[in-house]
């Protein structure tokens, strides 16, 4: 069992990367990690080690009283499937948003979640909480650049769809996808021009009133339901 000091370092991306471990708080996420087959390397309860020591293992305002550390699985390249259904997250910065989208992706029956550009660590506590455990189960892959992502998708015959307020965008709902990839852009800037230029189709989510955009998780939920979920669930 690792020490409390060592476990506390797992609250940082550097600690998780160097140790090859991650930490979760709360019995539900501990159970999710065990069910997903992760190996536990330490567990601590506030009632046993004291509130002060336990607080070092948590990044929440109200700790849940139990935390556990697990070994990360060996890193391996994700094998894209030609009939797969994926969401591609480009430069998303908010761990809570990423966690919510991972949860939505699992609920919609997607094959995996892809990241492009600056990727949030899916094993960060905020992502794990936001995903309600989905981050522990969903296959993920990372691409450094839009060109690299597009090349990998094209190699297996996966079309890439994006969403943007453009005059040539197709109204969402006019067609669906049997397989393919739906891209979601950065929370503030949206999809980059580089990635939009590589899309096989760009759609727009119809909105009433003066609203110009939706949050990344809201847009992802609508797009994934309309393009992948409606005809399958």
CSV table of C-alpha atoms in Angstrom, one decimal:
chain,number,residue,atom,x,y,z
A,1,UNK,CA,0.0,0.0,0.0
A,2,UNK,CA,1.4,3.4,-1.0
A,3,UNK,CA,1.8,6.2,1.5
A,4,UNK,CA,-0.6,9.1,2.0
A,5,UNK,CA,2.1,11.5,0.8
A,6,UNK,CA,2.6,9.5,-2.4
A,7,UNK,CA,-1.2,9.2,-2.9
A,8,UNK,CA,-1.6,13.0,-2.5
A,9,UNK,CA,0.6,13.5,-5.4
A,10,UNK,CA,-2.0,11.8,-7.6
A,11,UNK,CA,-4.1,14.9,-7.4
A,12,UNK,CA,-1.7,16.5,-9.9
A,13,UNK,CA,-1.2,15.5,-13.6
A,14,UNK,CA,2.5,15.3,-12.9
A,15,UNK,CA,2.0,12.8,-10.1
A,16,UNK,CA,-0.4,10.6,-12.1
A,17,UNK,CA,2.0,10.6,-15.1
A,18,UNK,CA,5.1,9.8,-13.1
A,19,UNK,CA,3.5,7.1,-10.9
A,20,UNK,CA,1.2,5.6,-13.5
A,21,UNK,CA,-1.6,5.7,-10.9
A,22,UNK,CA,-4.8,7.7,-10.2
A,23,UNK,CA,-6.9,8.5,-7.2
A,24,UNK,CA,-10.7,8.5,-6.7
A,25,UNK,CA,-12.8,9.7,-3.9
A,26,UNK,CA,-16.1,8.2,-2.7
A,27,UNK,CA,-17.3,4.6,-2.5
A,28,UNK,CA,-19.2,4.8,-5.8
A,29,UNK,CA,-16.2,5.6,-7.9
A,30,UNK,CA,-14.1,3.1,-6.0
A,31,UNK,CA,-16.7,0.4,-6.8
A,32,UNK,CA,-16.7,1.6,-10.5
A,33,UNK,CA,-12.9,1.3,-10.7
A,34,UNK,CA,-13.0,-2.2,-9.2
A,35,UNK,CA,-15.8,-3.3,-11.5
A,36,UNK,CA,-13.8,-2.0,-14.5
A,37,UNK,CA,-10.9,-4.2,-13.5
A,38,UNK,CA,-8.4,-1.6,-12.1
A,39,UNK,CA,-5.9,-2.8,-9.5
A,40,UNK,CA,-6.1,-1.0,-6.1
A,41,UNK,CA,-2.9,0.1,-4.5
A,42,UNK,CA,-4.2,1.9,-1.5
A,43,UNK,CA,-7.4,2.8,0.3
A,44,UNK,CA,-7.9,5.4,3.1
A,45,UNK,CA,-10.8,6.3,5.4
A,46,UNK,CA,-11.2,9.6,7.2
A,47,UNK,CA,-12.4,7.8,10.3
A,48,UNK,CA,-9.2,5.8,10.4
A,49,UNK,CA,-6.5,8.3,9.5
A,50,UNK,CA,-8.1,11.5,10.7
A,51,UNK,CA,-9.8,14.4,8.8
A,52,UNK,CA,-6.6,16.5,8.5
A,53,UNK,CA,-4.6,13.7,6.8
A,54,UNK,CA,-7.6,12.6,4.7
A,55,UNK,CA,-8.0,16.1,3.3
A,56,UNK,CA,-4.7,15.8,1.6
A,57,UNK,CA,-6.2,13.1,-0.6
A,58,UNK,CA,-9.1,15.2,-1.7
A,59,UNK,CA,-9.8,18.2,-4.0
A,60,UNK,CA,-13.4,18.6,-3.0
A,61,UNK,CA,-14.9,21.0,-0.5
A,62,UNK,CA,-16.8,18.3,1.3
A,63,UNK,CA,-14.8,15.0,1.3
A,64,UNK,CA,-16.8,11.8,1.1
A,65,UNK,CA,-14.8,10.0,3.8
A,66,UNK,CA,-13.1,7.3,1.6
A,67,UNK,CA,-10.5,7.5,-1.2
A,68,UNK,CA,-8.5,4.9,-3.1
A,69,UNK,CA,-5.6,4.8,-5.5
A,70,UNK,CA,-5.4,2.5,-8.5
A,71,UNK,CA,-2.8,1.5,-11.1
A,72,UNK,CA,-3.3,3.0,-14.5
A,73,UNK,CA,-3.6,0.4,-17.3
A,74,UNK,CA,-0.6,0.2,-19.7
A,75,UNK,CA,-0.9,2.8,-22.5
A,76,UNK,CA,-1.8,1.4,-25.9
A,77,UNK,CA,-2.9,2.9,-29.1
A,78,UNK,CA,-6.7,2.9,-29.7
A,79,UNK,CA,-7.6,0.8,-32.7
A,80,UNK,CA,-10.3,2.7,-34.7
A,81,UNK,CA,-13.1,0.6,-36.1
A,82,UNK,CA,-14.5,1.3,-39.5
A,83,UNK,CA,-18.1,0.9,-38.2
A,84,UNK,CA,-17.4,2.7,-34.9
A,85,UNK,CA,-19.1,5.8,-33.5
A,86,UNK,CA,-16.9,8.3,-31.9
A,87,UNK,CA,-16.8,11.9,-30.5
A,88,UNK,CA,-13.7,14.0,-31.0
A,89,UNK,CA,-12.9,16.7,-28.4
A,90,UNK,CA,-10.7,19.4,-29.7
A,91,UNK,CA,-8.8,21.5,-27.1
A,92,UNK,CA,-11.4,21.1,-24.4
A,93,UNK,CA,-10.0,22.6,-21.2
A,94,UNK,CA,-12.7,22.1,-18.5
A,95,UNK,CA,-12.3,18.7,-16.8
A,96,UNK,CA,-16.0,18.8,-15.7
A,97,UNK,CA,-17.1,19.3,-19.3
A,98,UNK,CA,-14.9,16.4,-20.5
A,99,UNK,CA,-16.3,14.2,-17.8
A,100,UNK,CA,-19.9,15.0,-18.7
A,101,UNK,CA,-19.2,14.3,-22.4
A,102,UNK,CA,-17.6,11.0,-21.5
A,103,UNK,CA,-20.7,10.1,-19.5
A,104,UNK,CA,-22.9,11.1,-22.4
A,105,UNK,CA,-20.8,9.2,-24.9
A,106,UNK,CA,-21.2,6.0,-22.9
A,107,UNK,CA,-24.9,6.5,-22.6
A,108,UNK,CA,-25.3,7.0,-26.3
A,109,UNK,CA,-23.5,3.7,-27.0
A,110,UNK,CA,-20.4,5.3,-28.6
A,111,UNK,CA,-17.4,3.2,-29.4
A,112,UNK,CA,-14.9,5.6,-27.9
A,113,UNK,CA,-13.8,9.2,-27.2
A,114,UNK,CA,-11.0,10.9,-29.2
A,115,UNK,CA,-9.0,13.9,-28.2
A,116,UNK,CA,-7.2,16.4,-30.5
A,117,UNK,CA,-4.7,19.1,-29.5
A,118,UNK,CA,-4.5,19.9,-25.8
A,119,UNK,CA,-6.2,17.0,-24.1
A,120,UNK,CA,-7.4,16.9,-20.5
A,121,UNK,CA,-6.2,14.0,-18.4
A,122,UNK,CA,-9.1,11.6,-18.3
A,123,UNK,CA,-7.8,10.3,-14.9
A,124,UNK,CA,-8.0,13.6,-13.2
A,125,UNK,CA,-10.4,13.6,-10.2
A,126,UNK,CA,-12.7,16.2,-11.8
A,127,UNK,CA,-13.0,14.2,-15.0
A,128,UNK,CA,-13.7,11.0,-13.1
A,129,UNK,CA,-16.4,12.7,-10.9
A,130,UNK,CA,-18.0,14.4,-13.9
A,131,UNK,CA,-18.1,11.2,-15.9
A,132,UNK,CA,-19.6,9.2,-12.9
A,133,UNK,CA,-17.2,6.4,-13.8
A,134,UNK,CA,-17.6,6.4,-17.6
A,135,UNK,CA,-14.0,7.6,-17.9
A,136,UNK,CA,-12.9,4.3,-16.4
A,137,UNK,CA,-14.7,2.4,-19.1
A,138,UNK,CA,-14.7,4.3,-22.4
A,139,UNK,CA,-11.8,3.6,-24.8
A,140,UNK,CA,-9.9,6.8,-25.6
A,141,UNK,CA,-7.4,8.0,-28.2
A,142,UNK,CA,-5.3,11.1,-28.6
A,143,UNK,CA,-4.2,12.9,-31.7
A,144,UNK,CA,-1.7,15.8,-31.7
A,145,UNK,CA,-3.1,17.7,-34.7
A,146,UNK,CA,-6.3,17.9,-36.8
A,147,UNK,CA,-4.3,16.5,-39.8
A,148,UNK,CA,-3.2,13.5,-37.8
A,149,UNK,CA,-6.7,12.9,-36.6
A,150,UNK,CA,-8.2,13.2,-40.1
A,151,UNK,CA,-5.5,10.9,-41.6
A,152,UNK,CA,-6.3,8.2,-39.0
A,153,UNK,CA,-10.0,8.5,-39.6
A,154,UNK,CA,-9.7,8.4,-43.4
A,155,UNK,CA,-7.5,5.3,-43.2
A,156,UNK,CA,-10.4,3.3,-41.7
A,157,UNK,CA,-13.2,5.0,-43.7
A,158,UNK,CA,-14.7,7.1,-40.9
A,159,UNK,CA,-16.4,10.4,-41.9
A,160,UNK,CA,-15.8,13.5,-39.7
A,161,UNK,CA,-18.7,15.8,-38.9
A,162,UNK,CA,-18.4,19.1,-37.2
A,163,UNK,CA,-20.8,21.8,-35.9
A,164,UNK,CA,-20.5,25.5,-36.5
A,165,UNK,CA,-22.5,28.6,-37.4
A,166,UNK,CA,-21.7,28.7,-41.1
A,167,UNK,CA,-23.8,29.5,-44.1
A,168,UNK,CA,-23.0,26.1,-45.7
A,169,UNK,CA,-23.8,24.2,-42.6
A,170,UNK,CA,-26.6,21.6,-42.8
A,171,UNK,CA,-29.5,21.8,-40.3
A,172,UNK,CA,-29.1,19.1,-37.7
A,173,UNK,CA,-31.7,16.4,-38.1
A,174,UNK,CA,-31.8,16.3,-41.8
A,175,UNK,CA,-29.5,13.2,-41.9
A,176,UNK,CA,-27.8,10.8,-39.5
A,177,UNK,CA,-24.7,8.8,-39.2
A,178,UNK,CA,-24.4,5.0,-39.1
A,179,UNK,CA,-20.8,5.3,-38.2
A,180,UNK,CA,-18.3,8.1,-38.0
A,181,UNK,CA,-16.9,10.9,-35.8
A,182,UNK,CA,-18.6,14.0,-34.4
A,183,UNK,CA,-16.2,16.8,-33.4
A,184,UNK,CA,-16.8,19.2,-30.5
A,185,UNK,CA,-14.7,22.3,-30.2
A,186,UNK,CA,-13.2,24.3,-27.4
A,187,UNK,CA,-15.6,25.8,-24.8
A,188,UNK,CA,-14.8,29.4,-25.8
A,189,UNK,CA,-13.5,29.3,-29.4
A,190,UNK,CA,-15.4,26.3,-30.8
A,191,UNK,CA,-13.8,24.2,-33.5
A,192,UNK,CA,-10.5,25.4,-35.0
A,193,UNK,CA,-10.6,26.5,-38.7
A,194,UNK,CA,-8.0,23.8,-39.3
A,195,UNK,CA,-10.3,21.0,-38.1
A,196,UNK,CA,-13.5,22.5,-39.7
A,197,UNK,CA,-11.7,22.5,-43.0
A,198,UNK,CA,-11.2,18.8,-42.7
A,199,UNK,CA,-14.8,17.9,-41.9
A,200,UNK,CA,-16.8,16.0,-44.5
A,201,UNK,CA,-20.0,17.6,-43.2
A,202,UNK,CA,-20.7,20.6,-41.0
A,203,UNK,CA,-24.1,20.8,-39.2
A,204,UNK,CA,-25.7,23.6,-37.2
A,205,UNK,CA,-28.0,23.1,-34.2
A,206,UNK,CA,-31.1,25.2,-34.6
A,207,UNK,CA,-31.6,27.6,-31.7
A,208,UNK,CA,-34.4,30.1,-30.9
A,209,UNK,CA,-34.1,33.6,-29.5
A,210,UNK,CA,-30.8,35.4,-29.3
A,211,UNK,CA,-28.7,32.5,-28.2
A,212,UNK,CA,-25.6,32.1,-30.3
A,213,UNK,CA,-24.0,29.0,-28.8
A,214,UNK,CA,-24.4,26.2,-26.4
A,215,UNK,CA,-22.0,24.8,-23.8
A,216,UNK,CA,-19.8,22.0,-25.0
A,217,UNK,CA,-21.6,19.3,-23.0
A,218,UNK,CA,-25.0,20.5,-24.2
A,219,UNK,CA,-24.0,20.6,-27.8
A,220,UNK,CA,-22.4,17.2,-27.5
A,221,UNK,CA,-25.5,15.7,-26.0
A,222,UNK,CA,-27.7,17.1,-28.8
A,223,UNK,CA,-25.4,16.1,-31.6
A,224,UNK,CA,-24.7,12.6,-30.3
A,225,UNK,CA,-28.4,11.9,-29.8
A,226,UNK,CA,-29.4,13.2,-33.2
A,227,UNK,CA,-26.6,11.6,-35.1
A,228,UNK,CA,-26.1,8.4,-33.3
A,229,UNK,CA,-28.6,7.7,-30.5
A,230,UNK,CA,-32.0,8.4,-31.9
A,231,UNK,CA,-32.1,5.5,-34.3
A,232,UNK,CA,-30.2,3.0,-32.0
A,233,UNK,CA,-31.5,3.4,-28.5
